[in-house]
PDB file of C-alpha atoms in Angstrom:
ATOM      1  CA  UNK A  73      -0.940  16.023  26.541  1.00 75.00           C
ATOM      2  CA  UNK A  74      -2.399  18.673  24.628  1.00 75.00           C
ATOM      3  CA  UNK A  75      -5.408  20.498  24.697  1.00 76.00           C
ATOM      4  CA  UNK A  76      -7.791  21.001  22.104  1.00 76.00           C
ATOM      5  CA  UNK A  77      -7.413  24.892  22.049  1.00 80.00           C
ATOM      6  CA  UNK A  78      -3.083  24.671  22.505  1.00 76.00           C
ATOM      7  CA  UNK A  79      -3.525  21.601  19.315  1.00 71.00           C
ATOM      8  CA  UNK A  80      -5.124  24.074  17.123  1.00 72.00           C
ATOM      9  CA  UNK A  81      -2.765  26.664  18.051  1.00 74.00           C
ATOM     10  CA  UNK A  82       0.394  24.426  17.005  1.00 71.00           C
ATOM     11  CA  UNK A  83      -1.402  24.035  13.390  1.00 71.00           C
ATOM     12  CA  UNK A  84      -1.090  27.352  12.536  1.00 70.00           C
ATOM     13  CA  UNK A  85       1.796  29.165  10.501  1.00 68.00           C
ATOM     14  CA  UNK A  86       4.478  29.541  13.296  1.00 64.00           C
ATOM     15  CA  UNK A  87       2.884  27.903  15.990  1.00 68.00           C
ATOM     16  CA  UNK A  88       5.870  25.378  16.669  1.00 74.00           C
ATOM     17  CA  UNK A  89       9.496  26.236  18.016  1.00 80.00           C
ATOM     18  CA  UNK A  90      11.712  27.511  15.058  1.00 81.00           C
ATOM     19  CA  UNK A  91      14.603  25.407  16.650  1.00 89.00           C
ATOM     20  CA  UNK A  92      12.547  22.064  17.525  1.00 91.00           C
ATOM     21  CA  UNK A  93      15.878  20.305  16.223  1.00 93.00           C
ATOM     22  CA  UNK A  94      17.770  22.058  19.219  1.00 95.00           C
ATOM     23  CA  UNK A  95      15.175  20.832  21.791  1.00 96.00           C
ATOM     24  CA  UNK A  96      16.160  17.158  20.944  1.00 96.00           C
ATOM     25  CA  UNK A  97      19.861  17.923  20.831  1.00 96.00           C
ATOM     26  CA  UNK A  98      19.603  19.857  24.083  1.00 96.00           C
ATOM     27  CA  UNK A  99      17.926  16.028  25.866  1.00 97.00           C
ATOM     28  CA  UNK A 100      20.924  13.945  24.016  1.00 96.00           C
ATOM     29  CA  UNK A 101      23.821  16.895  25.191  1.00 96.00           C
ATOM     30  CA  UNK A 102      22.112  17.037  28.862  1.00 95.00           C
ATOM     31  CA  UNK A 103      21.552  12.742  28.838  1.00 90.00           C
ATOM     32  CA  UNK A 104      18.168  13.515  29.915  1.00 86.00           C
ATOM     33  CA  UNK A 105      18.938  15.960  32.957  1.00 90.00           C
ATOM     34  CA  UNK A 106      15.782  17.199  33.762  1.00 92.00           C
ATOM     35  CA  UNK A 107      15.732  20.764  33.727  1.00 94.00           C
ATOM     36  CA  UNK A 108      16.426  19.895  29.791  1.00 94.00           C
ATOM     37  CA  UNK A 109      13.567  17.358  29.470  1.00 96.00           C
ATOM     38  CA  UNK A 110      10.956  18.842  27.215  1.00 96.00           C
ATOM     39  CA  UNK A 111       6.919  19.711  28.238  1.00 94.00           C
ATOM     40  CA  UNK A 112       4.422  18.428  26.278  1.00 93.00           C
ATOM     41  CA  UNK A 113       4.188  21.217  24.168  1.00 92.00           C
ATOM     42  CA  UNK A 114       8.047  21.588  23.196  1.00 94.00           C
ATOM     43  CA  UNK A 115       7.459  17.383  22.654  1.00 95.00           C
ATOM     44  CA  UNK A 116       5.533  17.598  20.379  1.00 92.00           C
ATOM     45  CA  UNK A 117       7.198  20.226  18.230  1.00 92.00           C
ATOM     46  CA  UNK A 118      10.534  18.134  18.284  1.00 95.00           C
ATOM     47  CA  UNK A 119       7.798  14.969  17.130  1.00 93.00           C
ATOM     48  CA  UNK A 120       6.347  16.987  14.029  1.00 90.00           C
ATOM     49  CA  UNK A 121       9.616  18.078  13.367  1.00 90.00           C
ATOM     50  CA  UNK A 122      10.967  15.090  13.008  1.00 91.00           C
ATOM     51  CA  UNK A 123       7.538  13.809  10.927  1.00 87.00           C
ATOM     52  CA  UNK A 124       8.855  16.223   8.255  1.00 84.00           C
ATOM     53  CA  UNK A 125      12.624  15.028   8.747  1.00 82.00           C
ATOM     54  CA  UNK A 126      11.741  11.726   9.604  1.00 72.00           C
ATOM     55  CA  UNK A 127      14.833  10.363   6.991  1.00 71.00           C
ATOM     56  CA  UNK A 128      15.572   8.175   3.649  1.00 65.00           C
ATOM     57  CA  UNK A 129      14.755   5.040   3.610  1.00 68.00           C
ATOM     58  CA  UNK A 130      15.974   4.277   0.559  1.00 61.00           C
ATOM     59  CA  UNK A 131      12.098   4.321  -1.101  1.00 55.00           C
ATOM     60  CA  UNK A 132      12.148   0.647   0.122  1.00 55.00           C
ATOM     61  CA  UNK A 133       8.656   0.021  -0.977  1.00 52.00           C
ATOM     62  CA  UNK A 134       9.711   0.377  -4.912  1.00 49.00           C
ATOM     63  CA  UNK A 135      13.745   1.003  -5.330  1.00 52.00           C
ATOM     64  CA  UNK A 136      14.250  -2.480  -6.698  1.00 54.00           C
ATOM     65  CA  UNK A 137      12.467  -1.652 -10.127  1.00 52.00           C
ATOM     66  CA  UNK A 138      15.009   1.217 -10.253  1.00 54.00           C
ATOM     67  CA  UNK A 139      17.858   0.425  -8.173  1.00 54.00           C
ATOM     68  CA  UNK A 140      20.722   1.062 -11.522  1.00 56.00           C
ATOM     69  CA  UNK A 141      18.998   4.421 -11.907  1.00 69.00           C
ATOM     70  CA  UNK A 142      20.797   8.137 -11.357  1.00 68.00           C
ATOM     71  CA  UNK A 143      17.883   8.642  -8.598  1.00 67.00           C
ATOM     72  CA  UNK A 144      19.220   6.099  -6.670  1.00 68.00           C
ATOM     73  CA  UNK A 145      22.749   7.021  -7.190  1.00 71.00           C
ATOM     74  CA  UNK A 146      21.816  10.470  -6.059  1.00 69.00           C
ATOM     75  CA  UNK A 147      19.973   8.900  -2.926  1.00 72.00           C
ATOM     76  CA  UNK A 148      22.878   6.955  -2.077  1.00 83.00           C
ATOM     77  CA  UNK A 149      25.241   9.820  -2.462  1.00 88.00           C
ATOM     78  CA  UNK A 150      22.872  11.984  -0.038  1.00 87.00           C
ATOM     79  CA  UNK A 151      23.144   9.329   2.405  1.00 89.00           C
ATOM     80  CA  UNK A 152      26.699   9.166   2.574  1.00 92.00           C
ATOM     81  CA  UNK A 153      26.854  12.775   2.706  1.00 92.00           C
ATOM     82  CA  UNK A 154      24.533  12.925   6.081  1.00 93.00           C
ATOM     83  CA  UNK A 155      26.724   9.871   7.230  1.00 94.00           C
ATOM     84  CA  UNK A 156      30.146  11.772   6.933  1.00 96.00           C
ATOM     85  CA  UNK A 157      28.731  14.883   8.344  1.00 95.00           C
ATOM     86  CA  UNK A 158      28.148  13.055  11.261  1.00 95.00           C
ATOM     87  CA  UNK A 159      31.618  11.320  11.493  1.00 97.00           C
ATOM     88  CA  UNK A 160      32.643  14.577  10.846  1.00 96.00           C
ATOM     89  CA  UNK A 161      30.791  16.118  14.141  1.00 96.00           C
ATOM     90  CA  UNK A 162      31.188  12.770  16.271  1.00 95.00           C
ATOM     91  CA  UNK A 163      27.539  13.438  15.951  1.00 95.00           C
ATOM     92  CA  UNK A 164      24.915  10.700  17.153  1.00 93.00           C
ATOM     93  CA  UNK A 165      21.637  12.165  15.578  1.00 94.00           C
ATOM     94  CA  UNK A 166      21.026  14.000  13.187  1.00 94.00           C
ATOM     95  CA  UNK A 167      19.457  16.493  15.622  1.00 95.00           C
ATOM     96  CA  UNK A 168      23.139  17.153  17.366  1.00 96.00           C
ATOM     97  CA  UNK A 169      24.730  17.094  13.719  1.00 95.00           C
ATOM     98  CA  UNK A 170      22.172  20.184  12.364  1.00 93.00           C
ATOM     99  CA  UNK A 171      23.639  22.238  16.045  1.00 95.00           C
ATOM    100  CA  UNK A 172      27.779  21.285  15.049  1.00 95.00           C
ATOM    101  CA  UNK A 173      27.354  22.504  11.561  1.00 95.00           C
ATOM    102  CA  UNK A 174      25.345  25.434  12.082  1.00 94.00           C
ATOM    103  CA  UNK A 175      27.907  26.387  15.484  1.00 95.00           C
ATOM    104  CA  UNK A 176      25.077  26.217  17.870  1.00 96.00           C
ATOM    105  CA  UNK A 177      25.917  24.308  21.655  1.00 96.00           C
ATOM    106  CA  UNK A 178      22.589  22.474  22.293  1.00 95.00           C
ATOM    107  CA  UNK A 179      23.226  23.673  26.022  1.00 96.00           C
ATOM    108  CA  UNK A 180      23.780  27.185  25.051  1.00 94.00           C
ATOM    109  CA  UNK A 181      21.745  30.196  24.820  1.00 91.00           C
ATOM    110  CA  UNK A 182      22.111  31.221  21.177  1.00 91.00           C
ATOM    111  CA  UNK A 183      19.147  29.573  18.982  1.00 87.00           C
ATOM    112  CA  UNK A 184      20.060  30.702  15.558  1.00 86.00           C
ATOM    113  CA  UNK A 185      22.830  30.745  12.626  1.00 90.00           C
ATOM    114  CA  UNK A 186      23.355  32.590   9.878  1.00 89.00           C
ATOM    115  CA  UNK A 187      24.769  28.928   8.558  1.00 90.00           C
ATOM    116  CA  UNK A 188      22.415  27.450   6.032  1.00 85.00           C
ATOM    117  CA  UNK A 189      22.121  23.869   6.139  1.00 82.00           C
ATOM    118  CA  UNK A 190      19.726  22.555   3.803  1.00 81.00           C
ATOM    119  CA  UNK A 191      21.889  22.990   0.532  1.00 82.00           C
ATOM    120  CA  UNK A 192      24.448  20.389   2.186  1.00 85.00           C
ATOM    121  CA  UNK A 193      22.610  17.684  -0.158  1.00 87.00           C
ATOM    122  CA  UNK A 194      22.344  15.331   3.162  1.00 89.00           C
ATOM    123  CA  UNK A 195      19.692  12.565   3.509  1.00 88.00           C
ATOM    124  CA  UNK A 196      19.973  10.951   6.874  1.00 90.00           C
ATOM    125  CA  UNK A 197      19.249   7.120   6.566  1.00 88.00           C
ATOM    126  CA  UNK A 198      15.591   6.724   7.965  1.00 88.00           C
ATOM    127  CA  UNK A 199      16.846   3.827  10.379  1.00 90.00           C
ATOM    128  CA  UNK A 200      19.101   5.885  12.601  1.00 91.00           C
ATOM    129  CA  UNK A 201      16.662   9.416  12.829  1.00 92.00           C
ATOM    130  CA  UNK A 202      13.875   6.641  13.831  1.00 93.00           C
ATOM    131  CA  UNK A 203      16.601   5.180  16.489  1.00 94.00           C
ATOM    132  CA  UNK A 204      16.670   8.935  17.796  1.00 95.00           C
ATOM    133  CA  UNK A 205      13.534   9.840  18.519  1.00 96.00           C
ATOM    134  CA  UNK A 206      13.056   6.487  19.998  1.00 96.00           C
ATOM    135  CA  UNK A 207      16.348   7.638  22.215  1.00 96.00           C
ATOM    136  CA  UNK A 208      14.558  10.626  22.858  1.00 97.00           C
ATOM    137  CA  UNK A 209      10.966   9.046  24.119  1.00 97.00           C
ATOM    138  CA  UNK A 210      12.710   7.083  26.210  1.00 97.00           C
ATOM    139  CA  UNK A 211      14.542   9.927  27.936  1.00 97.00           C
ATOM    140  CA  UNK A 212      10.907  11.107  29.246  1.00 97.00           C
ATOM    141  CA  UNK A 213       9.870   7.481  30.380  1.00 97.00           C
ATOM    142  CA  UNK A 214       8.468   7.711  33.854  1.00 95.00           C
ATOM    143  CA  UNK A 215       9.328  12.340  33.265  1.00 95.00           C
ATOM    144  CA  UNK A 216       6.759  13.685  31.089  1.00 95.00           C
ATOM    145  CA  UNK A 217       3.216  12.284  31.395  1.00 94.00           C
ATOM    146  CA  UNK A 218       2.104   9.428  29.234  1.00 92.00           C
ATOM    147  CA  UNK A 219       5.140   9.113  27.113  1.00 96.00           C
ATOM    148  CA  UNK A 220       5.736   5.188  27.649  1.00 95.00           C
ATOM    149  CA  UNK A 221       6.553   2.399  26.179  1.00 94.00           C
ATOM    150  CA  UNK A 222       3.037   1.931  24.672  1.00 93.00           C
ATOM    151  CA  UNK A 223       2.903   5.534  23.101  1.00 92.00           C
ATOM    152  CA  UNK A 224       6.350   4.364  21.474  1.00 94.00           C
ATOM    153  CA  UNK A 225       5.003   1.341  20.142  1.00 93.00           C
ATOM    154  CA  UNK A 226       2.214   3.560  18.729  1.00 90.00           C
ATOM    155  CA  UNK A 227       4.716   5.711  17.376  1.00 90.00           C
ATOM    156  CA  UNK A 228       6.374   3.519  15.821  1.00 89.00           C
ATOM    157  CA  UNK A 229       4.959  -0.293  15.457  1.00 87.00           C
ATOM    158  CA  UNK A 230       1.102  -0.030  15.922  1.00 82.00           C
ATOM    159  CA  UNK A 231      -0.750   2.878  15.855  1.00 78.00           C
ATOM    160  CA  UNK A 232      -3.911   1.136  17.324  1.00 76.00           C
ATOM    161  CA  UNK A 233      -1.314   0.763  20.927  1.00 74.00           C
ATOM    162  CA  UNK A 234      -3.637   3.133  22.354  1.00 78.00           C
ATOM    163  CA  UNK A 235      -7.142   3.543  21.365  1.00 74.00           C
ATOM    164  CA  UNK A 236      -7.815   7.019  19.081  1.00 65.00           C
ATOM    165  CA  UNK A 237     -10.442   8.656  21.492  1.00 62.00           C
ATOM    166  CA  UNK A 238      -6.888   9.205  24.003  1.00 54.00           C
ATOM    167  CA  UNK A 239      -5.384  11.199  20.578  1.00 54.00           C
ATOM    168  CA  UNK A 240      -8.488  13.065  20.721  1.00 57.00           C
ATOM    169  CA  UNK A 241      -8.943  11.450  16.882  1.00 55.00           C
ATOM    170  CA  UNK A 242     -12.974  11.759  15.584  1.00 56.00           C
ATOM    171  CA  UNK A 243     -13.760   8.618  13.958  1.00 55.00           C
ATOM    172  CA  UNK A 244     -14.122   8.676  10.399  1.00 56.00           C
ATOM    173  CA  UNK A 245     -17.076   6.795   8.234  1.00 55.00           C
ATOM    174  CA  UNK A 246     -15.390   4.795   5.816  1.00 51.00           C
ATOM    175  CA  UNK A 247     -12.104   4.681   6.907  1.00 44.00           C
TER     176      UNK A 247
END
């Protein structure tokens, strides 16, 4: 994992890969060949990454009182955009679509496009980008220290999976 001092260092302003979406597409476009697998460090970019992109769910929690409204057409609308982006790549993730639209080969040496691909209006249903990085844990099973199937479930189902002292988490009073 990572150390206190490398942590700190991935909190400041530019402290992550600029490409962290490339990382993961590289591990789907390699099927986990292991000079592709990613170190803890590169892991954990493509993981924050994907905490800021982690998808639409549709704001499940409270769409019902508003599901007739022109924010939820507009939702619904960005998800089927995302969706035929990917038909439109043969994409599986929204990782590999963002490297087809911008021209980039996940396997290649080029890192960057001129392409811009935020104004495509494209929400990518929350469902499928949590399938991915599921798909992309699972590739490092058994290959990159401690990434299991109980720091998944932490991930994912219950943070409490592995106690907050391994996160290197202080407790807080109150909480």
């Amino acid at each position: 994992m990572l150390s206190p001092e490398q942590l700190a260092a991935k909190h400041q302003q530019a402290g992550g890969h600029s490409a962290a979406w490339l990382l993961a597409a590289r591990v789907f476009a390699s099927d986990g060949e292991a000079k592709y697998l990613l170190t803890w460090p590169e892991l954990w970019d493509v993981l924050r990454w994907y905490a800021h992109n982690r998808g639409y769910d549709g704001n499940k929690r409270w769409s019902d009182a508003e599901a007739d409204s022109e924010a939820a057409k507009e939702d619904s609308e960005k998800e089927q955009n995302a969706r035929n982006l990917m038909e439109k790549f043969g994409a599986r993730s929204m990782a590999e679509t963002f490297c087809r639209h911008l021209g980039l080969d996940p396997l290649g040496d080029k890192q960057a496009s001129v392409i811009r691909f935020k104004g495509l209006d494209a929400a990518f249903p929350r469902e499928g980008v949590e399938a991915e990085v599921r798909r992309l844990l699972q590739a490092h099973f058994g290959k990159l220290p401690k990434v299991d199937g109980q720091f998944e479930q932490a991930l994912f189902d219950k943070w409490e999976a592995i106690p907050y002292p391994a996160f290197g988490i202080k407790a807080k009073k109150g909480i």
